[in-house]
Amino acid sequence: MIYADNSATTRVKPEVLDKMMPYLTEQYGNPSSLYAFAYDSKRAVEDAREKVASVIGARAKEIFFTSCGSESDNWAIKGTAMKYKDKGNHIITSCIEHPAIMQTCKYLEKQGFEVTYLPVDEYGRVSPESVRDAIKETTILISVMAANNEIGTIQPLREIGAIAKEKDILFHTDAVQAYGHIPLDVNEMNIDLLSLSGHKIGTPKGIGALYIRTGIRIDNLIHGGGQEKGRRAGTENVPYIAGLGEAARLCMEHMEENNKRLSAMRERLIERALKIPYVKLTGDPVNRLPGLVSLIVEGIEGEALLLNMYNEGICASSGSACSSGSLDPSHVLLSIGLPHHIAHGSLRLSLGEYNEEGDEIKIAEALERVAEKLRAMSPVWENGKPMWA
Ligand SMILES: *Cc1c(COP(=O)(O)O)cnc(C)c1O
C-alpha cells in the first residue's frame, strides 16, 4: 500500500509514541496535583509547550493546548467574536477555509455577526488588497488560512498580517496544514492567533493547540477548572501533549530536508501526471505545500477515481475528507472557478515523510491506468476527450 493521504491524517511517529508511553502507563499523575509524583506530568506539559512554540517563533506561555485543530479554530473565532462584540460585529475570512472556520462563521452569522468571505483567484490565493478593501469600522477579526488542505495553496500571510497590524485588527490563521511543514513566524507575519493540530504532523488524532499572542484576550470556549492559565478548562491530556511536543521538535529538526525531498517528489508526480491527457493541476503551481498534489482528471467522478486508486494500492482523497460523502463538489474547487462537471473529477495526493522515493512514479502510473479504464466506461468521454472539450 502507498499512503498518499497525509493531508487527511498521518501515521504516528515512533519517536512520538515513545515520548507518550510513560504518561500512558506509570506516569499518570495529574499536572495540577501538588506532590512530587505529579511533577513529571507537569514538566512534560511545559516542555511540550516550549517545543510547540519554537516552531512558529512564539513563547511557551503563548501556547494553549486544545483537543484538536477544529477546537482551536472554534475558540479563535468565537472567542474573539464574544470578546469584541461591543467593538464591532464584522469578520473577514476567505471562501476556501476549512469547515472548522466556515461553519463557525456561518454559526456566528446566525448570532448577528457579519462575515465577508473573500474570493480567491484561479490558484486559490487571497489578495492582500482585497483584505484591505473589506475592512470596515466594525471589523474585529481577519482569519485566513496559512495553506489550503485541498489544493495546497500557501497564502500571503506576511502581507495580510501587515495590513491587520496597520489597521489594528486581530489576525488569526488556521495553520493546521502548514505548521511544521513550512516556515512560519508569528512575529514576522504579525499573527495574533494561530491554530495547529497534532495528527497532521505525526501524533495520534485528538490533540491541538492555539497560539494566542501575549496581551490578547479572547473569551474562553471551554469553561471549568483553572488549567492552561484559566483559559482552557479540562485536565491536560498529558500523553498527547507530550507527543505533540516531540512531533514539533522533529518537524523543526527536519523541516528543511523534508521540505526539499517532498517538493522534489511532488514535482515529479505532477510532471508525470500531467502527461495524462485532460489532467490538470489545481492550486498555486509555485507557492504550494511540499507534499500536496491536487489534480483534476476530466471525465471521471472523484469517488470512482478513489476506489480504483485504492484497488491499485493507493490511499488518496477527492476534495477533502470532511466533505466526502456529499454529492456537491468541494467549495474550494468551485471557488477557484471550476465548473461542477470539472470539479467532480478531483484527486488529492498528499505525500509525507514515510513515502519512499519512487512512490510518486508508481502513483502517477496507477493514475494513468485508472484514468484509462474509467474513461472507457464514462458516458461523458468520447473519442479520447471529454464531451465538453
Ligand atoms: C485537518 C484540518 C483541520 C482540523 O483539524 P482536526 O485536528 O482534525 O480537528 C482544520 N483546518 C485544516 C486546514 C485542516 O487541514
mmCIF file with all atom_site columns, N, CA and C in Angstrom, residues 40-104:
data_model
loop_
_atom_site.group_PDB
_atom_site.id
_atom_site.type_symbol
_atom_site.label_atom_id
_atom_site.label_alt_id
_atom_site.label_comp_id
_atom_site.label_asym_id
_atom_site.label_entity_id
_atom_site.label_seq_id
_atom_site.pdbx_PDB_ins_code
_atom_site.Cartn_x
_atom_site.Cartn_y
_atom_site.Cartn_z
_atom_site.occupancy
_atom_site.B_iso_or_equiv
_atom_site.pdbx_formal_charge
_atom_site.auth_seq_id
_atom_site.auth_comp_id
_atom_site.auth_asym_id
_atom_site.auth_atom_id
_atom_site.pdbx_PDB_model_num
ATOM 1   N N  . ASP A 1 40  ? 6.286   15.282 37.260 1.00 0.00 ? 40  ASP A N  1
ATOM 2   C CA . ASP A 1 40  ? 6.770   14.800 35.970 1.00 0.00 ? 40  ASP A CA 1
ATOM 3   C C  . ASP A 1 40  ? 5.749   15.083 34.870 1.00 0.00 ? 40  ASP A C  1
ATOM 4   N N  . SER A 1 41  ? 4.482   14.949 35.195 1.00 0.00 ? 41  SER A N  1
ATOM 5   C CA . SER A 1 41  ? 3.420   15.243 34.228 1.00 0.00 ? 41  SER A CA 1
ATOM 6   C C  . SER A 1 41  ? 3.434   16.730 33.887 1.00 0.00 ? 41  SER A C  1
ATOM 7   N N  . LYS A 1 42  ? 3.567   17.535 34.925 1.00 0.00 ? 42  LYS A N  1
ATOM 8   C CA . LYS A 1 42  ? 3.583   18.981 34.713 1.00 0.00 ? 42  LYS A CA 1
ATOM 9   C C  . LYS A 1 42  ? 4.780   19.378 33.854 1.00 0.00 ? 42  LYS A C  1
ATOM 10  N N  . ARG A 1 43  ? 5.921   18.774 34.167 1.00 0.00 ? 43  ARG A N  1
ATOM 11  C CA . ARG A 1 43  ? 7.137   19.082 33.419 1.00 0.00 ? 43  ARG A CA 1
ATOM 12  C C  . ARG A 1 43  ? 6.975   18.688 31.945 1.00 0.00 ? 43  ARG A C  1
ATOM 13  N N  . ALA A 1 44  ? 6.341   17.543 31.707 1.00 0.00 ? 44  ALA A N  1
ATOM 14  C CA . ALA A 1 44  ? 6.134   17.080 30.322 1.00 0.00 ? 44  ALA A CA 1
ATOM 15  C C  . ALA A 1 44  ? 5.292   18.089 29.538 1.00 0.00 ? 44  ALA A C  1
ATOM 16  N N  . VAL A 1 45  ? 4.261   18.608 30.185 1.00 0.00 ? 45  VAL A N  1
ATOM 17  C CA . VAL A 1 45  ? 3.379   19.575 29.519 1.00 0.00 ? 45  VAL A CA 1
ATOM 18  C C  . VAL A 1 45  ? 4.143   20.858 29.208 1.00 0.00 ? 45  VAL A C  1
ATOM 19  N N  . GLU A 1 46  ? 4.917   21.329 30.177 1.00 0.00 ? 46  GLU A N  1
ATOM 20  C CA . GLU A 1 46  ? 5.617   22.601 29.964 1.00 0.00 ? 46  GLU A CA 1
ATOM 21  C C  . GLU A 1 46  ? 6.760   22.463 28.953 1.00 0.00 ? 46  GLU A C  1
ATOM 22  N N  . ASP A 1 47  ? 7.375   21.294 28.947 1.00 0.00 ? 47  ASP A N  1
ATOM 23  C CA . ASP A 1 47  ? 8.422   21.024 27.965 1.00 0.00 ? 47  ASP A CA 1
ATOM 24  C C  . ASP A 1 47  ? 7.824   21.015 26.551 1.00 0.00 ? 47  ASP A C  1
ATOM 25  N N  . ALA A 1 48  ? 6.660   20.386 26.416 1.00 0.00 ? 48  ALA A N  1
ATOM 26  C CA . ALA A 1 48  ? 5.986   20.332 25.106 1.00 0.00 ? 48  ALA A CA 1
ATOM 27  C C  . ALA A 1 48  ? 5.571   21.735 24.663 1.00 0.00 ? 48  ALA A C  1
ATOM 28  N N  . ARG A 1 49  ? 5.116   22.529 25.598 1.00 0.00 ? 49  ARG A N  1
ATOM 29  C CA . ARG A 1 49  ? 4.663   23.884 25.269 1.00 0.00 ? 49  ARG A CA 1
ATOM 30  C C  . ARG A 1 49  ? 5.794   24.687 24.613 1.00 0.00 ? 49  ARG A C  1
ATOM 31  N N  . GLU A 1 50  ? 6.984   24.497 25.168 1.00 0.00 ? 50  GLU A N  1
ATOM 32  C CA . GLU A 1 50  ? 8.148   25.198 24.632 1.00 0.00 ? 50  GLU A CA 1
ATOM 33  C C  . GLU A 1 50  ? 8.473   24.735 23.206 1.00 0.00 ? 50  GLU A C  1
ATOM 34  N N  . LYS A 1 51  ? 8.413   23.434 22.995 1.00 0.00 ? 51  LYS A N  1
ATOM 35  C CA . LYS A 1 51  ? 8.738   22.876 21.672 1.00 0.00 ? 51  LYS A CA 1
ATOM 36  C C  . LYS A 1 51  ? 7.708   23.319 20.636 1.00 0.00 ? 51  LYS A C  1
ATOM 37  N N  . VAL A 1 52  ? 6.435   23.280 21.012 1.00 0.00 ? 52  VAL A N  1
ATOM 38  C CA . VAL A 1 52  ? 5.371   23.664 20.085 1.00 0.00 ? 52  VAL A CA 1
ATOM 39  C C  . VAL A 1 52  ? 5.518   25.139 19.709 1.00 0.00 ? 52  VAL A C  1
ATOM 40  N N  . ALA A 1 53  ? 5.881   25.961 20.700 1.00 0.00 ? 53  ALA A N  1
ATOM 41  C CA . ALA A 1 53  ? 6.041   27.402 20.473 1.00 0.00 ? 53  ALA A CA 1
ATOM 42  C C  . ALA A 1 53  ? 7.200   27.684 19.523 1.00 0.00 ? 53  ALA A C  1
ATOM 43  N N  . SER A 1 54  ? 8.278   26.953 19.698 1.00 0.00 ? 54  SER A N  1
ATOM 44  C CA . SER A 1 54  ? 9.504   27.316 18.979 1.00 0.00 ? 54  SER A CA 1
ATOM 45  C C  . SER A 1 54  ? 9.360   27.125 17.454 1.00 0.00 ? 54  SER A C  1
ATOM 46  N N  . VAL A 1 55  ? 8.449   26.267 17.024 1.00 0.00 ? 55  VAL A N  1
ATOM 47  C CA . VAL A 1 55  ? 8.254   26.043 15.582 1.00 0.00 ? 55  VAL A CA 1
ATOM 48  C C  . VAL A 1 55  ? 7.782   27.323 14.876 1.00 0.00 ? 55  VAL A C  1
ATOM 49  N N  . ILE A 1 56  ? 7.063   28.174 15.618 1.00 0.00 ? 56  ILE A N  1
ATOM 50  C CA . ILE A 1 56  ? 6.490   29.374 14.993 1.00 0.00 ? 56  ILE A CA 1
ATOM 51  C C  . ILE A 1 56  ? 7.048   30.668 15.590 1.00 0.00 ? 56  ILE A C  1
ATOM 52  N N  . GLY A 1 57  ? 8.166   30.557 16.291 1.00 0.00 ? 57  GLY A N  1
ATOM 53  C CA . GLY A 1 57  ? 8.797   31.750 16.858 1.00 0.00 ? 57  GLY A CA 1
ATOM 54  C C  . GLY A 1 57  ? 8.002   32.373 17.996 1.00 0.00 ? 57  GLY A C  1
ATOM 55  N N  . ALA A 1 58  ? 7.174   31.554 18.660 1.00 0.00 ? 58  ALA A N  1
ATOM 56  C CA . ALA A 1 58  ? 6.356   32.074 19.766 1.00 0.00 ? 58  ALA A CA 1
ATOM 57  C C  . ALA A 1 58  ? 7.031   31.777 21.092 1.00 0.00 ? 58  ALA A C  1
ATOM 58  N N  . ARG A 1 59  ? 6.456   32.294 22.186 1.00 0.00 ? 59  ARG A N  1
ATOM 59  C CA . ARG A 1 59  ? 6.931   31.957 23.515 1.00 0.00 ? 59  ARG A CA 1
ATOM 60  C C  . ARG A 1 59  ? 6.034   30.872 24.100 1.00 0.00 ? 59  ARG A C  1
ATOM 61  N N  . ALA A 1 60  ? 6.623   30.063 24.967 1.00 0.00 ? 60  ALA A N  1
ATOM 62  C CA . ALA A 1 60  ? 5.870   28.924 25.524 1.00 0.00 ? 60  ALA A CA 1
ATOM 63  C C  . ALA A 1 60  ? 4.540   29.373 26.120 1.00 0.00 ? 60  ALA A C  1
ATOM 64  N N  . LYS A 1 61  ? 4.558   30.510 26.824 1.00 0.00 ? 61  LYS A N  1
ATOM 65  C CA . LYS A 1 61  ? 3.325   30.918 27.523 1.00 0.00 ? 61  LYS A CA 1
ATOM 66  C C  . LYS A 1 61  ? 2.224   31.383 26.567 1.00 0.00 ? 61  LYS A C  1
ATOM 67  N N  . GLU A 1 62  ? 2.543   31.444 25.277 1.00 0.00 ? 62  GLU A N  1
ATOM 68  C CA . GLU A 1 62  ? 1.528   31.841 24.293 1.00 0.00 ? 62  GLU A CA 1
ATOM 69  C C  . GLU A 1 62  ? 0.824   30.631 23.653 1.00 0.00 ? 62  GLU A C  1
ATOM 70  N N  . ILE A 1 63  ? 1.203   29.437 24.078 1.00 0.00 ? 63  ILE A N  1
ATOM 71  C CA . ILE A 1 63  ? 0.610   28.206 23.522 1.00 0.00 ? 63  ILE A CA 1
ATOM 72  C C  . ILE A 1 63  ? -0.407  27.625 24.505 1.00 0.00 ? 63  ILE A C  1
ATOM 73  N N  . PHE A 1 64  ? -1.610  27.322 24.011 1.00 0.00 ? 64  PHE A N  1
ATOM 74  C CA . PHE A 1 64  ? -2.678  26.730 24.833 1.00 0.00 ? 64  PHE A CA 1
ATOM 75  C C  . PHE A 1 64  ? -3.133  25.445 24.165 1.00 0.00 ? 64  PHE A C  1
ATOM 76  N N  . PHE A 1 65  ? -3.042  24.356 24.888 1.00 0.00 ? 65  PHE A N  1
ATOM 77  C CA . PHE A 1 65  ? -3.402  23.059 24.302 1.00 0.00 ? 65  PHE A CA 1
ATOM 78  C C  . PHE A 1 65  ? -4.919  22.881 24.231 1.00 0.00 ? 65  PHE A C  1
ATOM 79  N N  . THR A 1 66  ? -5.355  22.276 23.122 1.00 0.00 ? 66  THR A N  1
ATOM 80  C CA . THR A 1 66  ? -6.781  22.017 22.888 1.00 0.00 ? 66  THR A CA 1
ATOM 81  C C  . THR A 1 66  ? -6.930  20.549 22.474 1.00 0.00 ? 66  THR A C  1
ATOM 82  N N  . SER A 1 67  ? -8.165  20.174 22.126 1.00 0.00 ? 67  SER A N  1
ATOM 83  C CA . SER A 1 67  ? -8.395  18.768 21.755 1.00 0.00 ? 67  SER A CA 1
ATOM 84  C C  . SER A 1 67  ? -8.165  18.505 20.275 1.00 0.00 ? 67  SER A C  1
ATOM 85  N N  . CYS A 1 68  ? -8.098  19.538 19.456 1.00 0.00 ? 68  CYS A N  1
ATOM 86  C CA . CYS A 1 68  ? -7.897  19.332 18.013 1.00 0.00 ? 68  CYS A CA 1
ATOM 87  C C  . CYS A 1 68  ? -7.837  20.674 17.291 1.00 0.00 ? 68  CYS A C  1
ATOM 88  N N  . GLY A 1 69  ? -7.526  20.611 16.010 1.00 0.00 ? 69  GLY A N  1
ATOM 89  C CA . GLY A 1 69  ? -7.477  21.826 15.198 1.00 0.00 ? 69  GLY A CA 1
ATOM 90  C C  . GLY A 1 69  ? -8.837  22.504 15.121 1.00 0.00 ? 69  GLY A C  1
ATOM 91  N N  . SER A 1 70  ? -9.885  21.710 15.035 1.00 0.00 ? 70  SER A N  1
ATOM 92  C CA . SER A 1 70  ? -11.226 22.286 14.948 1.00 0.00 ? 70  SER A CA 1
ATOM 93  C C  . SER A 1 70  ? -11.567 23.079 16.209 1.00 0.00 ? 70  SER A C  1
ATOM 94  N N  . GLU A 1 71  ? -11.178 22.550 17.365 1.00 0.00 ? 71  GLU A N  1
ATOM 95  C CA . GLU A 1 71  ? -11.440 23.309 18.597 1.00 0.00 ? 71  GLU A CA 1
ATOM 96  C C  . GLU A 1 71  ? -10.656 24.622 18.595 1.00 0.00 ? 71  GLU A C  1
ATOM 97  N N  . SER A 1 72  ? -9.408  24.562 18.148 1.00 0.00 ? 72  SER A N  1
ATOM 98  C CA . SER A 1 72  ? -8.594  25.782 18.108 1.00 0.00 ? 72  SER A CA 1
ATOM 99  C C  . SER A 1 72  ? -9.250  26.833 17.212 1.00 0.00 ? 72  SER A C  1
ATOM 100 N N  . ASP A 1 73  ? -9.739  26.387 16.052 1.00 0.00 ? 73  ASP A N  1
ATOM 101 C CA . ASP A 1 73  ? -10.411 27.309 15.129 1.00 0.00 ? 73  ASP A CA 1
ATOM 102 C C  . ASP A 1 73  ? -11.673 27.898 15.760 1.00 0.00 ? 73  ASP A C  1
ATOM 103 N N  . ASN A 1 74  ? -12.480 27.032 16.375 1.00 0.00 ? 74  ASN A N  1
ATOM 104 C CA . ASN A 1 74  ? -13.703 27.499 17.039 1.00 0.00 ? 74  ASN A CA 1
ATOM 105 C C  . ASN A 1 74  ? -13.390 28.509 18.131 1.00 0.00 ? 74  ASN A C  1
ATOM 106 N N  . TRP A 1 75  ? -12.380 28.187 18.911 1.00 0.00 ? 75  TRP A N  1
ATOM 107 C CA . TRP A 1 75  ? -12.007 29.063 20.027 1.00 0.00 ? 75  TRP A CA 1
ATOM 108 C C  . TRP A 1 75  ? -11.550 30.430 19.505 1.00 0.00 ? 75  TRP A C  1
ATOM 109 N N  . ALA A 1 76  ? -10.676 30.407 18.506 1.00 0.00 ? 76  ALA A N  1
ATOM 110 C CA . ALA A 1 76  ? -10.141 31.671 17.978 1.00 0.00 ? 76  ALA A CA 1
ATOM 111 C C  . ALA A 1 76  ? -11.272 32.572 17.467 1.00 0.00 ? 76  ALA A C  1
ATOM 112 N N  . ILE A 1 77  ? -12.183 31.986 16.691 1.00 0.00 ? 77  ILE A N  1
ATOM 113 C CA . ILE A 1 77  ? -13.223 32.798 16.050 1.00 0.00 ? 77  ILE A CA 1
ATOM 114 C C  . ILE A 1 77  ? -14.320 33.199 17.053 1.00 0.00 ? 77  ILE A C  1
ATOM 115 N N  . LYS A 1 78  ? -14.863 32.196 17.756 1.00 0.00 ? 78  LYS A N  1
ATOM 116 C CA . LYS A 1 78  ? -15.948 32.519 18.700 1.00 0.00 ? 78  LYS A CA 1
ATOM 117 C C  . LYS A 1 78  ? -15.419 33.344 19.874 1.00 0.00 ? 78  LYS A C  1
ATOM 118 N N  . GLY A 1 79  ? -14.220 33.002 20.347 1.00 0.00 ? 79  GLY A N  1
ATOM 119 C CA . GLY A 1 79  ? -13.636 33.727 21.478 1.00 0.00 ? 79  GLY A CA 1
ATOM 120 C C  . GLY A 1 79  ? -13.405 35.191 21.160 1.00 0.00 ? 79  GLY A C  1
ATOM 121 N N  . THR A 1 80  ? -12.974 35.475 19.929 1.00 0.00 ? 80  THR A N  1
ATOM 122 C CA . THR A 1 80  ? -12.768 36.868 19.509 1.00 0.00 ? 80  THR A CA 1
ATOM 123 C C  . THR A 1 80  ? -14.118 37.555 19.333 1.00 0.00 ? 80  THR A C  1
ATOM 124 N N  . ALA A 1 81  ? -15.042 36.868 18.682 1.00 0.00 ? 81  ALA A N  1
ATOM 125 C CA . ALA A 1 81  ? -16.360 37.458 18.430 1.00 0.00 ? 81  ALA A CA 1
ATOM 126 C C  . ALA A 1 81  ? -17.021 37.867 19.749 1.00 0.00 ? 81  ALA A C  1
ATOM 127 N N  . MET A 1 82  ? -16.991 36.979 20.737 1.00 0.00 ? 82  MET A N  1
ATOM 128 C CA . MET A 1 82  ? -17.645 37.266 22.019 1.00 0.00 ? 82  MET A CA 1
ATOM 129 C C  . MET A 1 82  ? -16.933 38.394 22.769 1.00 0.00 ? 82  MET A C  1
ATOM 130 N N  . LYS A 1 83  ? -15.615 38.358 22.728 1.00 0.00 ? 83  LYS A N  1
ATOM 131 C CA . LYS A 1 83  ? -14.849 39.363 23.476 1.00 0.00 ? 83  LYS A CA 1
ATOM 132 C C  . LYS A 1 83  ? -15.026 40.770 22.880 1.00 0.00 ? 83  LYS A C  1
ATOM 133 N N  . TYR A 1 84  ? -15.103 40.828 21.563 1.00 0.00 ? 84  TYR A N  1
ATOM 134 C CA . TYR A 1 84  ? -15.090 42.142 20.893 1.00 0.00 ? 84  TYR A CA 1
ATOM 135 C C  . TYR A 1 84  ? -16.448 42.583 20.367 1.00 0.00 ? 84  TYR A C  1
ATOM 136 N N  . LYS A 1 85  ? -17.505 41.890 20.765 1.00 0.00 ? 85  LYS A N  1
ATOM 137 C CA . LYS A 1 85  ? -18.810 42.178 20.142 1.00 0.00 ? 85  LYS A CA 1
ATOM 138 C C  . LYS A 1 85  ? -19.296 43.605 20.370 1.00 0.00 ? 85  LYS A C  1
ATOM 139 N N  . ASP A 1 86  ? -18.802 44.253 21.421 1.00 0.00 ? 86  ASP A N  1
ATOM 140 C CA . ASP A 1 86  ? -19.213 45.640 21.643 1.00 0.00 ? 86  ASP A CA 1
ATOM 141 C C  . ASP A 1 86  ? -18.427 46.612 20.774 1.00 0.00 ? 86  ASP A C  1
ATOM 142 N N  . LYS A 1 87  ? -17.302 46.149 20.275 1.00 0.00 ? 87  LYS A N  1
ATOM 143 C CA . LYS A 1 87  ? -16.460 46.993 19.425 1.00 0.00 ? 87  LYS A CA 1
ATOM 144 C C  . LYS A 1 87  ? -16.910 46.887 17.967 1.00 0.00 ? 87  LYS A C  1
ATOM 145 N N  . GLY A 1 88  ? -17.369 45.691 17.577 1.00 0.00 ? 88  GLY A N  1
ATOM 146 C CA . GLY A 1 88  ? -17.800 45.513 16.191 1.00 0.00 ? 88  GLY A CA 1
ATOM 147 C C  . GLY A 1 88  ? -18.301 44.103 15.963 1.00 0.00 ? 88  GLY A C  1
ATOM 148 N N  . ASN A 1 89  ? -18.929 43.890 14.811 1.00 0.00 ? 89  ASN A N  1
ATOM 149 C CA . ASN A 1 89  ? -19.504 42.556 14.565 1.00 0.00 ? 89  ASN A CA 1
ATOM 150 C C  . ASN A 1 89  ? -19.073 42.001 13.213 1.00 0.00 ? 89  ASN A C  1
ATOM 151 N N  . HIS A 1 90  ? -17.992 42.557 12.651 1.00 0.00 ? 90  HIS A N  1
ATOM 152 C CA . HIS A 1 90  ? -17.607 42.148 11.297 1.00 0.00 ? 90  HIS A CA 1
ATOM 153 C C  . HIS A 1 90  ? -16.339 41.292 11.293 1.00 0.00 ? 90  HIS A C  1
ATOM 154 N N  . ILE A 1 91  ? -16.418 40.165 10.602 1.00 0.00 ? 91  ILE A N  1
ATOM 155 C CA . ILE A 1 91  ? -15.292 39.239 10.494 1.00 0.00 ? 91  ILE A CA 1
ATOM 156 C C  . ILE A 1 91  ? -14.960 39.063 9.017  1.00 0.00 ? 91  ILE A C  1
ATOM 157 N N  . ILE A 1 92  ? -13.669 39.054 8.706  1.00 0.00 ? 92  ILE A N  1
ATOM 158 C CA . ILE A 1 92  ? -13.231 38.822 7.325  1.00 0.00 ? 92  ILE A CA 1
ATOM 159 C C  . ILE A 1 92  ? -12.550 37.456 7.264  1.00 0.00 ? 92  ILE A C  1
ATOM 160 N N  . THR A 1 93  ? -12.960 36.630 6.307  1.00 0.00 ? 93  THR A N  1
ATOM 161 C CA . THR A 1 93  ? -12.289 35.353 6.106  1.00 0.00 ? 93  THR A CA 1
ATOM 162 C C  . THR A 1 93  ? -12.257 35.083 4.604  1.00 0.00 ? 93  THR A C  1
ATOM 163 N N  . SER A 1 94  ? -11.845 33.876 4.200  1.00 0.00 ? 94  SER A N  1
ATOM 164 C CA . SER A 1 94  ? -11.818 33.590 2.767  1.00 0.00 ? 94  SER A CA 1
ATOM 165 C C  . SER A 1 94  ? -12.885 32.551 2.444  1.00 0.00 ? 94  SER A C  1
ATOM 166 N N  . CYS A 1 95  ? -13.153 32.369 1.166  1.00 0.00 ? 95  CYS A N  1
ATOM 167 C CA . CYS A 1 95  ? -14.205 31.424 0.777  1.00 0.00 ? 95  CYS A CA 1
ATOM 168 C C  . CYS A 1 95  ? -13.643 30.013 0.620  1.00 0.00 ? 95  CYS A C  1
ATOM 169 N N  . ILE A 1 96  ? -12.366 29.791 0.953  1.00 0.00 ? 96  ILE A N  1
ATOM 170 C CA . ILE A 1 96  ? -11.816 28.432 0.803  1.00 0.00 ? 96  ILE A CA 1
ATOM 171 C C  . ILE A 1 96  ? -11.307 27.871 2.137  1.00 0.00 ? 96  ILE A C  1
ATOM 172 N N  . GLU A 1 97  ? -11.842 28.390 3.233  1.00 0.00 ? 97  GLU A N  1
ATOM 173 C CA . GLU A 1 97  ? -11.401 27.911 4.549  1.00 0.00 ? 97  GLU A CA 1
ATOM 174 C C  . GLU A 1 97  ? -11.888 26.481 4.814  1.00 0.00 ? 97  GLU A C  1
ATOM 175 N N  . HIS A 1 98  ? -11.242 25.860 5.779  1.00 0.00 ? 98  HIS A N  1
ATOM 176 C CA . HIS A 1 98  ? -11.668 24.536 6.273  1.00 0.00 ? 98  HIS A CA 1
ATOM 177 C C  . HIS A 1 98  ? -13.056 24.680 6.908  1.00 0.00 ? 98  HIS A C  1
ATOM 178 N N  . PRO A 1 99  ? -13.856 23.601 6.897  1.00 0.00 ? 99  PRO A N  1
ATOM 179 C CA . PRO A 1 99  ? -15.180 23.687 7.536  1.00 0.00 ? 99  PRO A CA 1
ATOM 180 C C  . PRO A 1 99  ? -15.138 24.165 8.997  1.00 0.00 ? 99  PRO A C  1
ATOM 181 N N  . ALA A 1 100 ? -14.053 23.918 9.698  1.00 0.00 ? 100 ALA A N  1
ATOM 182 C CA . ALA A 1 100 ? -13.973 24.364 11.103 1.00 0.00 ? 100 ALA A CA 1
ATOM 183 C C  . ALA A 1 100 ? -14.048 25.889 11.214 1.00 0.00 ? 100 ALA A C  1
ATOM 184 N N  . ILE A 1 101 ? -13.609 26.578 10.177 1.00 0.00 ? 101 ILE A N  1
ATOM 185 C CA . ILE A 1 101 ? -13.721 28.042 10.131 1.00 0.00 ? 101 ILE A CA 1
ATOM 186 C C  . ILE A 1 101 ? -15.054 28.424 9.483  1.00 0.00 ? 101 ILE A C  1
ATOM 187 N N  . MET A 1 102 ? -15.314 27.805 8.354  1.00 0.00 ? 102 MET A N  1
ATOM 188 C CA . MET A 1 102 ? -16.512 28.125 7.569  1.00 0.00 ? 102 MET A CA 1
ATOM 189 C C  . MET A 1 102 ? -17.778 27.990 8.402  1.00 0.00 ? 102 MET A C  1
ATOM 190 N N  . GLN A 1 103 ? -17.938 26.833 9.043  1.00 0.00 ? 103 GLN A N  1
ATOM 191 C CA . GLN A 1 103 ? -19.178 26.565 9.783  1.00 0.00 ? 103 GLN A CA 1
ATOM 192 C C  . GLN A 1 103 ? -19.259 27.410 11.052 1.00 0.00 ? 103 GLN A C  1
ATOM 193 N N  . THR A 1 104 ? -18.120 27.738 11.622 1.00 0.00 ? 104 THR A N  1
ATOM 194 C CA . THR A 1 104 ? -18.119 28.623 12.796 1.00 0.00 ? 104 THR A CA 1
ATOM 195 C C  . THR A 1 104 ? -18.591 30.011 12.379 1.00 0.00 ? 104 THR A C  1
#
